[in-house]
Short mmCIF file of C-alpha atoms in Angstrom, two decimals:
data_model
loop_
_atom_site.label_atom_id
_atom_site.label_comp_id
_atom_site.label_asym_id
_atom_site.label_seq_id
_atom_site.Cartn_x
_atom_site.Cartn_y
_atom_site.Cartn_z
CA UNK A 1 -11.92 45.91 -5.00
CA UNK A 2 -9.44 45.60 -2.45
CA UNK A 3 -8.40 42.11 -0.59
CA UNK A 4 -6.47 41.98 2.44
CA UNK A 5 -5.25 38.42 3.63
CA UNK A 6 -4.13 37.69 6.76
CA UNK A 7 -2.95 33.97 8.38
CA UNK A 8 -4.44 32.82 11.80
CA UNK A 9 -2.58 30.51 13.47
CA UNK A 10 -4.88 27.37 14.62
CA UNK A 11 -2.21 25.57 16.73
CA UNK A 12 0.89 27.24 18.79
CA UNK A 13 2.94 24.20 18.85
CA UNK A 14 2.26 23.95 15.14
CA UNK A 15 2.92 26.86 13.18
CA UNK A 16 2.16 24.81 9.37
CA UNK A 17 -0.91 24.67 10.77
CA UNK A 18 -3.38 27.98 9.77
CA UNK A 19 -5.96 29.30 8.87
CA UNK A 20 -5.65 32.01 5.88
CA UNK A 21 -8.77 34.66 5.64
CA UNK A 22 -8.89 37.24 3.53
CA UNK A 23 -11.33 40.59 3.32
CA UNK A 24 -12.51 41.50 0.31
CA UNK A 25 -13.38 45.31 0.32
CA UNK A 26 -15.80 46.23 -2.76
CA UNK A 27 -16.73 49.70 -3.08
CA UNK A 28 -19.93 50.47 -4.83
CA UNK A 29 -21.82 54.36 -5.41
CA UNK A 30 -21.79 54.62 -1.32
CA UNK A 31 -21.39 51.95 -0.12
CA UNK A 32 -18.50 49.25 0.88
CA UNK A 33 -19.33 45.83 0.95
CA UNK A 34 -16.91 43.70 3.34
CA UNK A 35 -16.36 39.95 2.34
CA UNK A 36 -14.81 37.41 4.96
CA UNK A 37 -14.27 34.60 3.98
CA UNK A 38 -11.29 31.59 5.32
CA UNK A 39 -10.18 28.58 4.37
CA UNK A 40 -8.99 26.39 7.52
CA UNK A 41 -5.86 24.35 7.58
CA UNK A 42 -4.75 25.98 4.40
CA UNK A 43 -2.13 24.44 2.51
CA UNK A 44 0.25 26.09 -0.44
CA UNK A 45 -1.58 25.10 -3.29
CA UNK A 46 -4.94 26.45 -1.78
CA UNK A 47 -4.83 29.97 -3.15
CA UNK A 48 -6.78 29.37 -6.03
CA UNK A 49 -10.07 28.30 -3.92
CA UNK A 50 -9.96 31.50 -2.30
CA UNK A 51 -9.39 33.61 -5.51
CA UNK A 52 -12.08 31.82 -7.41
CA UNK A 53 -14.66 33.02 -4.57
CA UNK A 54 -13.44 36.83 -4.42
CA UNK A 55 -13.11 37.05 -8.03
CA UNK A 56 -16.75 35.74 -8.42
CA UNK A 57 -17.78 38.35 -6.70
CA UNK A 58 -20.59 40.78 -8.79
CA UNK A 59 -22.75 43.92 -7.88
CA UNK A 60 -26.56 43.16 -8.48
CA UNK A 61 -28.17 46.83 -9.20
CA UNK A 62 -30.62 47.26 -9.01
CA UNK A 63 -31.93 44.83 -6.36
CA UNK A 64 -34.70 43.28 -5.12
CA UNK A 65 -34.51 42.16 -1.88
CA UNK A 66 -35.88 38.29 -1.46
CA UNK A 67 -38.36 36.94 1.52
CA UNK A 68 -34.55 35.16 3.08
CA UNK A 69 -33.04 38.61 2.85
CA UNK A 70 -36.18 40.49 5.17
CA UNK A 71 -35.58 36.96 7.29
CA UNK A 72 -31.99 37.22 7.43
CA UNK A 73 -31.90 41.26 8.41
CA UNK A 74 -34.80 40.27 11.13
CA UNK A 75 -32.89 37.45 12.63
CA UNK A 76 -29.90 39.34 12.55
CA UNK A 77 -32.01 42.04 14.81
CA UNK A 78 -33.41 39.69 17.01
CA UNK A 79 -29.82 38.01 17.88
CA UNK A 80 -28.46 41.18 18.41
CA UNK A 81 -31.56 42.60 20.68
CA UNK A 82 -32.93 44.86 18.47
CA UNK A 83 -36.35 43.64 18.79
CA UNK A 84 -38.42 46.71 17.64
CA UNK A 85 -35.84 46.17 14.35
CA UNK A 86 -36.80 42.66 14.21
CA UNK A 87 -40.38 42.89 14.37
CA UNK A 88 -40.35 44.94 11.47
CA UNK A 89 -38.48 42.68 9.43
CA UNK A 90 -40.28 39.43 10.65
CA UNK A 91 -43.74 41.29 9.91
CA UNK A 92 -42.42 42.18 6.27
CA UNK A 93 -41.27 38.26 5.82
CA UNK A 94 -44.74 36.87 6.86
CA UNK A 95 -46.65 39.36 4.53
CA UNK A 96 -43.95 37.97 1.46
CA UNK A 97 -45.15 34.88 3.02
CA UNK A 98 -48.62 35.21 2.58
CA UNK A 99 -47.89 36.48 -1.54
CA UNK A 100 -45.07 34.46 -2.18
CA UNK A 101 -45.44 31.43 -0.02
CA UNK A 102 -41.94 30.53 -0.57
CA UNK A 103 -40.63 29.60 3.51
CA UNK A 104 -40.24 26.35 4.23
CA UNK A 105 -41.89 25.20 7.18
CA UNK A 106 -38.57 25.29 9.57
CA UNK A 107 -38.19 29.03 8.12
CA UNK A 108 -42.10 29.33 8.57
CA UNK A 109 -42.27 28.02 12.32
CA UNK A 110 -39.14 30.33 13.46
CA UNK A 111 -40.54 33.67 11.79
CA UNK A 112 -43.57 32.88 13.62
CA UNK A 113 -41.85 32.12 17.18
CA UNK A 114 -39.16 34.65 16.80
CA UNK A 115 -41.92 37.55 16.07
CA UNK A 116 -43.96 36.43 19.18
CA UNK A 117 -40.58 36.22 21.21
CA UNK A 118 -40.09 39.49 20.04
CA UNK A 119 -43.45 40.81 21.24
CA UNK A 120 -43.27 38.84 24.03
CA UNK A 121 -39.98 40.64 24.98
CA UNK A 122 -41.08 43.92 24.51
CA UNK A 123 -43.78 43.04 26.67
CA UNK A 124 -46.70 42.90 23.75
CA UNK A 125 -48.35 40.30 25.27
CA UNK A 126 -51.42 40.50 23.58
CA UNK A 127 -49.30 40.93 20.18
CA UNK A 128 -47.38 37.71 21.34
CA UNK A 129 -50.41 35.97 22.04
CA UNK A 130 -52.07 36.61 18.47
CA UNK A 131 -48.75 35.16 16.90
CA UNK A 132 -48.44 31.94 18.67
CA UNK A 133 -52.28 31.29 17.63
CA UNK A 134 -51.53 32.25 14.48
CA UNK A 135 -48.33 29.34 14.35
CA UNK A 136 -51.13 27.25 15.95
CA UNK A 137 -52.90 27.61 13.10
CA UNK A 138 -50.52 27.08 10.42
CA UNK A 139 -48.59 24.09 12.02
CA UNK A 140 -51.36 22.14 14.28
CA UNK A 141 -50.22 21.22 17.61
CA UNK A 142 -46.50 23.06 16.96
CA UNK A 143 -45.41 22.11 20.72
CA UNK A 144 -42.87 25.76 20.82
CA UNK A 145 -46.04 27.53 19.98
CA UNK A 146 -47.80 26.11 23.13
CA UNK A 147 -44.52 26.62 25.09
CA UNK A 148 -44.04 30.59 24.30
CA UNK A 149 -48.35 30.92 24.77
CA UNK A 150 -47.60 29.71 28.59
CA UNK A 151 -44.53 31.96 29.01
CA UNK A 152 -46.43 34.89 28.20
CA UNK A 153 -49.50 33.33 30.23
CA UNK A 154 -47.24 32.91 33.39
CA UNK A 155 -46.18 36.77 32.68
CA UNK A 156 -49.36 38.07 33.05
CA UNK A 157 -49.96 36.38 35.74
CA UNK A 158 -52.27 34.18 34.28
CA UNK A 159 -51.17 30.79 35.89
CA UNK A 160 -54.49 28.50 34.90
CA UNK A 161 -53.81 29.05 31.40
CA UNK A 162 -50.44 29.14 31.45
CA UNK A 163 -50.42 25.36 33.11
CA UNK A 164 -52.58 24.65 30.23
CA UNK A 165 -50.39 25.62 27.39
CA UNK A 166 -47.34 24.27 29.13
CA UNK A 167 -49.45 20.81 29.70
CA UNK A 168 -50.28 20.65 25.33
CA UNK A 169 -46.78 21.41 25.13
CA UNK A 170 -44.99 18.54 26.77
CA UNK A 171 -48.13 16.66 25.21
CA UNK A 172 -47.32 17.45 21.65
CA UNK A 173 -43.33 17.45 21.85
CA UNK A 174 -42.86 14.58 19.53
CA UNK A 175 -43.88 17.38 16.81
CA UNK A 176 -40.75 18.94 16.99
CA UNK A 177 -38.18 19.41 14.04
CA UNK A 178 -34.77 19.11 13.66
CA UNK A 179 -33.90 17.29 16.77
CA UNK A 180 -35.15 20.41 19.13
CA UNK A 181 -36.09 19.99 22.29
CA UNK A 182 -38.00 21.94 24.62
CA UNK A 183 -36.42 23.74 27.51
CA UNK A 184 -36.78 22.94 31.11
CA UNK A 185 -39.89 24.57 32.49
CA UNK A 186 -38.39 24.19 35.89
CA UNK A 187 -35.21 26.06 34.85
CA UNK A 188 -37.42 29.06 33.33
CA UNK A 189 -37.37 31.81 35.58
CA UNK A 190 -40.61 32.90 34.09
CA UNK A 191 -42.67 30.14 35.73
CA UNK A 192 -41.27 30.88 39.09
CA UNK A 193 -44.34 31.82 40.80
CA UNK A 194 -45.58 28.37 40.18
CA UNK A 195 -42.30 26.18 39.70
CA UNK A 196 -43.34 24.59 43.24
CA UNK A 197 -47.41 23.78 42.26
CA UNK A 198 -48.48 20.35 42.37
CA UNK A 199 -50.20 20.46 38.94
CA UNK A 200 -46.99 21.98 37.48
CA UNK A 201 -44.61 19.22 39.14
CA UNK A 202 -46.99 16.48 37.84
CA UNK A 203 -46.12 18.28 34.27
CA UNK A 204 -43.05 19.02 34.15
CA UNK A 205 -41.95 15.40 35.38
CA UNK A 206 -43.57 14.09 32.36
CA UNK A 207 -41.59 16.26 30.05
CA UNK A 208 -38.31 13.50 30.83
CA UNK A 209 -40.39 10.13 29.89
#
C-alpha cells in the first residue's frame, strides 16, 4: 500500500484552517484500489483518525458481490448517463430482490423509478411503462410512480392518459418519503404540448395546496 497526503486549504485568509486528505493506493493481483478519504478542519493531533481508517483497510478474496453493491454500480451508471450500464445493474438488483428480499423500501422504490427512468430515457417506453406498474404494485399509490407513467404517457403522445397519471399523482403526494417532493409539471418540458390545457391547469394548481 501506498498513501499520499496532501492539505487543502478551506479558508485563504486562514491558512490553520485545512482540510488534510490522503489516497490510499492498494495494489492487489491486477488491480489498484484508490481510497480517498479527508478529515476537515484537521488539527495536529488528528493523524491517528486517519491512520486507523487506512490501516483497517483488508482485501476480501474471493468476493461476493451484495444486492447494495449491483445498486451502487447501477446508480453510479445512471448518474453518470450510462443508462444501457444501469439497466443492467438495476435488473440484476431487483432479481437479488426477488431471492433475497433484503432492500428497504426507499432502496426498493428508487431501483424501481431509476430502471423505468432509464427505459424511459432510452426511449423504452413500453419497458418504462411495465416498471412503473410494477412499483405500483409493490408500493400502492407510490405518487413518483404515477408521475414517471405520465411522462412517458405525454411522450408518446398519449395526452388522456398522461393527464390521468399526472392527476393520481398530485392526488397521492402525501405518500412520499423522505421529505421529496414532486417536480413542477408546468416546468417539465415533457408536458409541453399540453402545459396550456384547461384540465392540466386545473391539476397542476392543485399540486401547491
Amino acid at each position: 500500500m501506498k498513501v499520499v497526503w496532501r492539505d487543502v486549504m478551506i479558508s485563504p485568509q486562514d491558512k490553520s484552517k485545512i482540510s488534510k486528505q490522503a489516497n490510499a493506493y492498494v495494489f492487489f493481483d491486477d488491480y489498484c484500489i484508490d481510497v480517498h478519504i479527508s478529515k476537515t478542519f484537521y488539527k495536529k493531533g488528528d493523524g491517528w483518525i486517519l491512520n486507523k481508517i487506512i490501516n483497517s483497510i483488508k482485501i476480501v478474496s474471493p468476493y461476493n458481490l451484495t444486492i447494495y453493491d449491483y445498486f451502487n454500480f447501477a446508480n453510479s451508471f445512471f448518474y453518470n448517463k450510462n443508462y444501457r450500464e444501469s439497466i443492467n445493474y438495476y435488473e440484476k438488483t431487483l432479481e437479488l430482490q426477488r431471492k433475497e428480499n433484503k432492500l428497504d423500501r426507499y432502496h426498493h422504490i428508487s431501483v424501481i423509478d431509476n430502471l423505468g427512468m432509464s427505459y424511459f430515457i432510452m426511449r423504452d417506453y413500453k419497458a418504462a411503462i411495465l416498471k412503473f406498474d410494477m412499483g405500483l404494485e409493490k408500493f400502492r399509490d407510490y405518487p413518483t410512480f404515477y408521475y414517471n407513467k405520465a411522462r412517458v404517457y405525454s411522450k408518446m403522445g398519449n395526452y388522456e392518459l398522461a393527464i390521468l397519471n399526472l392527476k393520481l399523482a398530485i392526488k397521492n403526494r402525501d405518500k412520499l418519503i423522505n421529505n421529496e417532493k414532486l417536480p413542477d409539471p408546468f416546468k417539465d418540458p415533457v408536458f409541453s404540448k399540453i402545459k396550456n390545457e384547461k384540465r392540466f391547469l386545473d391539476i397542476v394548481k392543485n399540486l401547491s395546496r
